[in-house]
Short mmCIF file of C-alpha atoms in Angstrom, two decimals:
data_model
loop_
_atom_site.label_atom_id
_atom_site.label_comp_id
_atom_site.label_asym_id
_atom_site.label_seq_id
_atom_site.Cartn_x
_atom_site.Cartn_y
_atom_site.Cartn_z
CA MET A 25 -0.12 0.11 -0.09
CA SER A 26 1.34 3.61 -0.99
CA ILE A 27 1.97 5.64 2.03
CA TRP A 28 0.07 8.38 0.37
CA SER A 29 -2.98 5.98 0.19
CA PHE A 30 -4.93 7.71 3.00
CA LYS A 31 -8.52 7.92 1.70
CA ASP A 32 -11.34 10.07 2.51
CA LYS A 33 -14.58 7.97 3.53
CA ILE A 34 -16.93 7.94 0.78
CA GLY A 35 -19.73 9.69 1.75
CA PRO A 36 -23.58 9.85 0.55
CA GLY A 37 -22.62 12.37 -2.02
CA VAL A 38 -23.76 15.97 -2.72
CA SER A 39 -27.86 16.21 -2.63
CA LYS A 40 -29.53 18.55 -5.16
CA ASN A 41 -30.59 20.93 -1.90
CA GLU A 42 -26.73 21.39 -1.24
CA GLU A 43 -25.61 21.95 -4.77
CA LYS A 44 -27.97 24.94 -4.79
CA ALA A 45 -27.12 26.28 -1.79
CA PRO A 46 -24.94 29.88 -2.18
CA ALA A 47 -21.48 29.41 -3.65
CA TYR A 48 -19.96 31.35 -0.28
CA ILE A 49 -22.00 28.55 2.07
CA ARG A 50 -20.51 25.70 -0.14
CA PHE A 51 -17.12 27.39 0.16
CA PHE A 52 -16.89 27.48 4.16
CA LYS A 53 -18.47 24.27 4.16
CA THR A 54 -15.89 22.58 2.22
CA TYR A 55 -13.07 24.02 3.79
CA PHE A 56 -13.85 23.35 7.04
CA THR A 57 -15.27 20.03 6.46
CA HIS A 58 -11.69 19.30 4.62
CA PHE A 59 -9.58 21.21 6.93
CA PRO A 60 -6.99 18.85 8.42
CA THR A 61 -6.52 17.27 4.57
CA MET A 62 -6.32 21.12 3.22
CA VAL A 63 -3.01 21.31 6.48
CA GLY A 64 -1.55 18.20 4.92
CA LEU A 65 -2.16 19.39 0.95
CA ASN A 66 -0.51 22.93 2.02
CA LEU A 67 2.22 21.28 3.51
CA LEU A 68 2.70 18.56 0.79
CA TYR A 69 2.56 21.65 -1.82
CA LEU A 70 5.32 23.71 -0.16
CA PHE A 71 7.64 20.67 -0.01
CA CYS A 72 7.07 19.56 -3.64
CA CYS A 73 7.57 23.38 -4.80
CA LEU A 74 11.23 23.64 -3.28
CA PRO A 75 12.83 22.81 -6.56
CA ILE A 76 11.02 26.03 -8.12
CA VAL A 77 10.98 24.13 -11.21
CA THR A 78 8.10 21.79 -10.04
CA ILE A 79 5.98 25.11 -9.01
CA GLY A 80 3.90 24.68 -12.08
CA ALA A 81 3.28 20.81 -11.60
CA SER A 82 2.74 21.02 -8.00
CA THR A 83 -0.14 24.02 -8.56
CA ALA A 84 -1.82 22.02 -10.94
CA ALA A 85 -1.92 18.79 -8.85
CA LEU A 86 -3.29 21.34 -5.91
CA ASN A 87 -5.92 22.63 -8.38
CA TYR A 88 -7.32 19.17 -9.26
CA VAL A 89 -7.92 18.22 -5.74
CA MET A 90 -9.60 21.49 -5.08
CA ARG A 91 -11.65 21.39 -8.14
CA ASN A 92 -12.74 18.00 -7.30
CA TYR A 93 -13.81 18.97 -3.78
CA VAL A 94 -15.77 21.97 -5.46
CA ARG A 95 -17.46 19.43 -7.87
CA GLY A 96 -18.42 17.58 -4.59
CA VAL A 97 -16.64 14.24 -6.04
CA HIS A 98 -14.45 11.89 -4.17
CA VAL A 99 -10.72 12.30 -4.39
CA ASP A 100 -7.76 10.12 -2.57
CA PRO A 101 -6.13 13.89 -1.87
CA TYR A 102 -2.64 12.88 -1.41
CA HIS A 103 -2.66 10.07 -3.85
CA ASP A 104 -4.20 12.09 -6.41
CA PHE A 105 -1.94 15.21 -6.08
CA LEU A 106 1.28 13.02 -6.30
CA LYS A 107 -0.29 11.60 -9.38
CA LYS A 108 -1.48 14.75 -10.89
CA CYS A 109 2.27 16.23 -10.31
CA ARG A 110 3.54 13.37 -12.29
CA GLU A 111 0.89 13.82 -15.38
CA ASN A 112 1.15 17.87 -15.35
CA PHE A 113 4.93 17.81 -14.88
CA LYS A 114 5.85 18.58 -18.52
CA GLN A 115 3.08 21.42 -18.99
CA GLY A 116 3.62 22.87 -15.57
CA THR A 117 7.36 23.21 -15.80
CA ALA A 118 6.80 24.76 -19.43
CA VAL A 119 4.17 27.20 -17.50
CA THR A 120 6.77 27.89 -14.75
CA VAL A 121 9.66 28.77 -17.04
CA LEU A 122 7.64 30.68 -19.54
CA TYR A 123 6.26 32.76 -16.77
CA ILE A 124 9.20 33.73 -14.79
CA ILE A 125 10.99 34.53 -18.27
CA VAL A 126 7.97 36.80 -18.93
CA GLY A 127 8.14 38.11 -15.74
CA ILE A 128 11.67 39.29 -15.60
CA LEU A 129 11.57 40.76 -18.95
CA LEU A 130 8.48 42.69 -18.18
CA GLY A 131 10.28 43.73 -15.05
CA PHE A 132 13.27 45.45 -17.03
CA ALA A 133 10.97 46.82 -19.07
CA ILE A 134 8.83 48.22 -16.79
CA SER A 135 11.57 49.79 -14.75
CA TRP A 136 13.33 51.10 -17.98
CA TYR A 137 10.17 52.73 -19.57
CA ARG A 138 9.08 54.42 -15.74
CA SER A 139 13.05 55.76 -15.78
CA GLN A 140 12.67 57.43 -18.91
CA TYR A 141 9.55 58.95 -18.49
CA THR A 142 10.44 60.05 -15.02
CA THR A 143 13.57 61.80 -16.55
CA GLY A 144 11.69 63.64 -19.15
CA GLY A 145 11.39 61.12 -22.11
CA GLY A 146 8.35 61.95 -23.32
CA PHE A 147 4.72 60.90 -23.28
CA GLY A 148 5.67 57.69 -25.23
CA PHE A 149 7.40 55.90 -22.50
CA ALA A 150 4.31 56.54 -20.13
CA LEU A 151 2.28 54.66 -22.70
CA LEU A 152 4.47 51.98 -22.67
CA PHE A 153 4.88 51.67 -19.06
CA GLY A 154 1.21 51.33 -19.11
CA LEU A 155 1.29 48.72 -22.00
CA MET A 156 3.54 46.69 -19.86
CA LEU A 157 1.36 46.89 -16.59
CA LEU A 158 -1.67 46.00 -18.70
CA ILE A 159 0.35 42.74 -20.08
CA VAL A 160 1.34 42.28 -16.10
CA LEU A 161 -2.54 42.43 -15.55
CA LEU A 162 -3.56 40.06 -18.29
CA ALA A 163 -0.77 37.50 -17.39
CA ALA A 164 -1.63 37.51 -13.61
CA GLY A 165 -5.19 37.32 -14.86
CA SER A 166 -4.73 34.02 -16.96
CA LEU A 167 -3.31 31.60 -13.97
CA PRO A 168 -6.53 31.26 -12.02
CA TYR A 169 -8.06 29.88 -15.39
CA LEU A 170 -5.28 28.11 -16.55
CA PHE A 171 -4.33 25.35 -14.22
CA PRO A 172 -8.07 23.98 -13.40
CA MET A 173 -8.48 24.11 -17.14
CA MET A 174 -4.93 22.07 -17.38
CA VAL A 175 -6.02 19.23 -15.32
CA SER A 176 -9.17 19.22 -16.53
CA PHE A 177 -8.92 18.92 -20.48
CA ASP A 178 -6.15 17.62 -23.13
CA LEU A 179 -5.15 20.77 -24.39
CA PRO A 180 -1.70 21.50 -25.55
CA LEU A 181 0.01 24.65 -23.96
CA LYS A 182 -0.72 27.12 -26.60
CA GLN A 183 -4.30 26.87 -26.37
CA LEU A 184 -4.28 26.60 -22.52
CA ILE A 185 -2.54 30.06 -22.64
CA ARG A 186 -5.10 31.44 -25.34
CA ASN A 187 -8.08 29.98 -23.60
CA SER A 188 -7.04 31.56 -20.09
CA LEU A 189 -6.18 35.01 -21.69
CA ILE A 190 -9.59 35.02 -23.21
CA LEU A 191 -11.06 33.80 -20.04
CA CYS A 192 -9.78 36.74 -18.09
CA THR A 193 -10.86 39.43 -20.32
CA ALA A 194 -14.19 37.96 -21.09
CA LYS A 195 -15.04 37.52 -17.28
CA ILE A 196 -13.12 40.74 -16.31
CA PHE A 197 -14.83 41.81 -13.14
CA ARG A 198 -14.50 37.97 -12.10
CA THR A 199 -10.67 38.32 -12.80
CA LEU A 200 -10.64 41.72 -11.30
CA GLY A 201 -12.18 40.32 -7.87
CA MET A 202 -9.82 37.63 -7.74
CA LEU A 203 -6.56 39.55 -8.49
CA LEU A 204 -7.95 42.34 -5.50
CA PHE A 205 -8.20 39.40 -3.42
CA ALA A 206 -4.84 38.16 -3.74
CA ILE A 207 -3.47 41.67 -3.36
CA VAL A 208 -5.26 42.49 -0.17
CA PHE A 209 -4.66 39.00 0.94
CA LEU A 210 -0.72 39.06 0.05
CA GLY A 211 -0.91 42.88 1.85
CA ALA A 212 -2.39 41.28 5.04
CA PHE A 213 0.25 38.59 4.96
CA ALA A 214 3.15 41.26 4.82
CA TYR A 215 1.80 43.46 7.53
CA PHE A 216 0.96 40.50 9.84
CA TRP A 217 4.09 38.64 9.13
CA GLN A 218 4.23 36.54 12.42
CA LEU A 219 0.71 35.29 12.17
CA GLY A 220 1.07 35.16 8.25
CA LEU A 221 3.90 33.02 8.60
CA ALA A 222 2.16 30.15 10.38
CA PHE A 223 -0.67 30.60 8.12
CA LEU A 224 1.12 30.25 5.21
CA LEU A 225 2.64 26.94 6.26
CA LEU A 226 -0.88 25.68 7.55
CA THR A 227 -3.47 26.56 4.88
CA ASN A 228 -2.66 29.70 2.63
CA PHE A 229 -2.23 27.75 -0.63
CA SER A 230 -5.59 25.42 -0.18
CA LEU A 231 -7.66 27.95 0.88
CA VAL A 232 -6.76 30.16 -2.01
CA PHE A 233 -6.85 27.34 -4.71
CA LEU A 234 -10.11 26.26 -3.15
CA LEU A 235 -11.55 29.79 -3.55
CA ASN A 236 -10.34 30.27 -7.20
CA ASN A 237 -11.89 27.04 -7.91
CA PHE A 238 -15.01 28.16 -6.60
CA ALA A 239 -14.64 31.18 -8.89
CA VAL A 240 -13.74 29.57 -11.95
CA TYR A 241 -15.27 26.32 -12.14
CA PRO A 242 -18.46 27.86 -13.13
CA VAL A 243 -16.95 29.66 -16.26
CA LEU A 244 -14.84 26.40 -17.31
CA VAL A 245 -18.49 24.61 -16.99
CA LYS A 246 -20.28 27.26 -19.36
CA TYR A 247 -17.43 28.49 -21.80
CA ILE A 248 -14.79 25.34 -21.76
CA ALA A 249 -16.75 22.16 -21.04
CA LYS A 250 -19.06 20.16 -23.29
CA GLU A 251 -21.78 18.16 -21.29
CA GLU A 252 -21.70 14.58 -21.89
CA GLU A 253 -23.22 11.59 -20.52
CA ASN A 254 -20.25 9.49 -19.50
CA LYS A 255 -20.34 7.06 -16.60
CA ASP A 256 -17.65 7.68 -13.52
CA ASP A 257 -16.89 4.34 -11.89
CA GLY A 258 -19.97 2.85 -12.40
CA ASP A 259 -21.94 6.12 -11.34
CA ASP A 260 -25.22 6.88 -13.43
CA GLU A 261 -25.16 10.36 -12.23
CA GLU A 262 -24.57 12.96 -15.50
CA GLN A 263 -21.34 14.29 -15.86
CA ILE A 264 -21.05 17.83 -17.10
CA PHE A 265 -17.49 18.28 -16.58
CA THR A 266 -15.03 15.59 -17.40
CA ASP A 267 -11.33 15.22 -17.72
CA THR A 268 -11.16 14.32 -21.75
CA VAL A 269 -7.89 12.12 -21.11
CA LYS A 270 -6.69 13.25 -17.75
#
């Protein structure tokens, strides 16, 4: 038996009345119901992110577990986390390297255009500075959509990024809300760093990714997923969000 095979007990499922409950009620119920697992997953996520290049694969894996919690379907959290880490290692690593390179280039560009404008370089540098900030916003806004999509659909990296950028602009207010939450969350973490450090180790990423999937899941269902009547482990329930290959 695998040392990571700590399976949650399969319960009676999610009732129709519970599915109709407001999202914020389902979010808090899911979070506190699985709180011990959230802590364990958070620590496992931090450990798997230590090589840095594995951040993308680890993020995809944690999003997979959180997505299944949002769906209300059974998941073996630790086993499935490690499994999805392996399955998404190639794409996750590519995303990590790509976004790091883009971030470094944008950082240099923003710094240079800002210095040119402040030293009297003309209004054109201010426009370019604003354009770079817009690209940063788009890149950051695409990430909440990219990883849940990565673990749900068998898509090439180019299409994943394209779809993520389209969704982040099509649902701009939802995207801005998630980014605003991240900014406030990080600001509070930096200000109360003593408490924030303990929170970071315990449940920070699990909480953020769970909230992100509650926000992103309906968008993926509406715009990406196709309704199919598939069987899932002998279950006759219609599946509206299915993994095509993964």
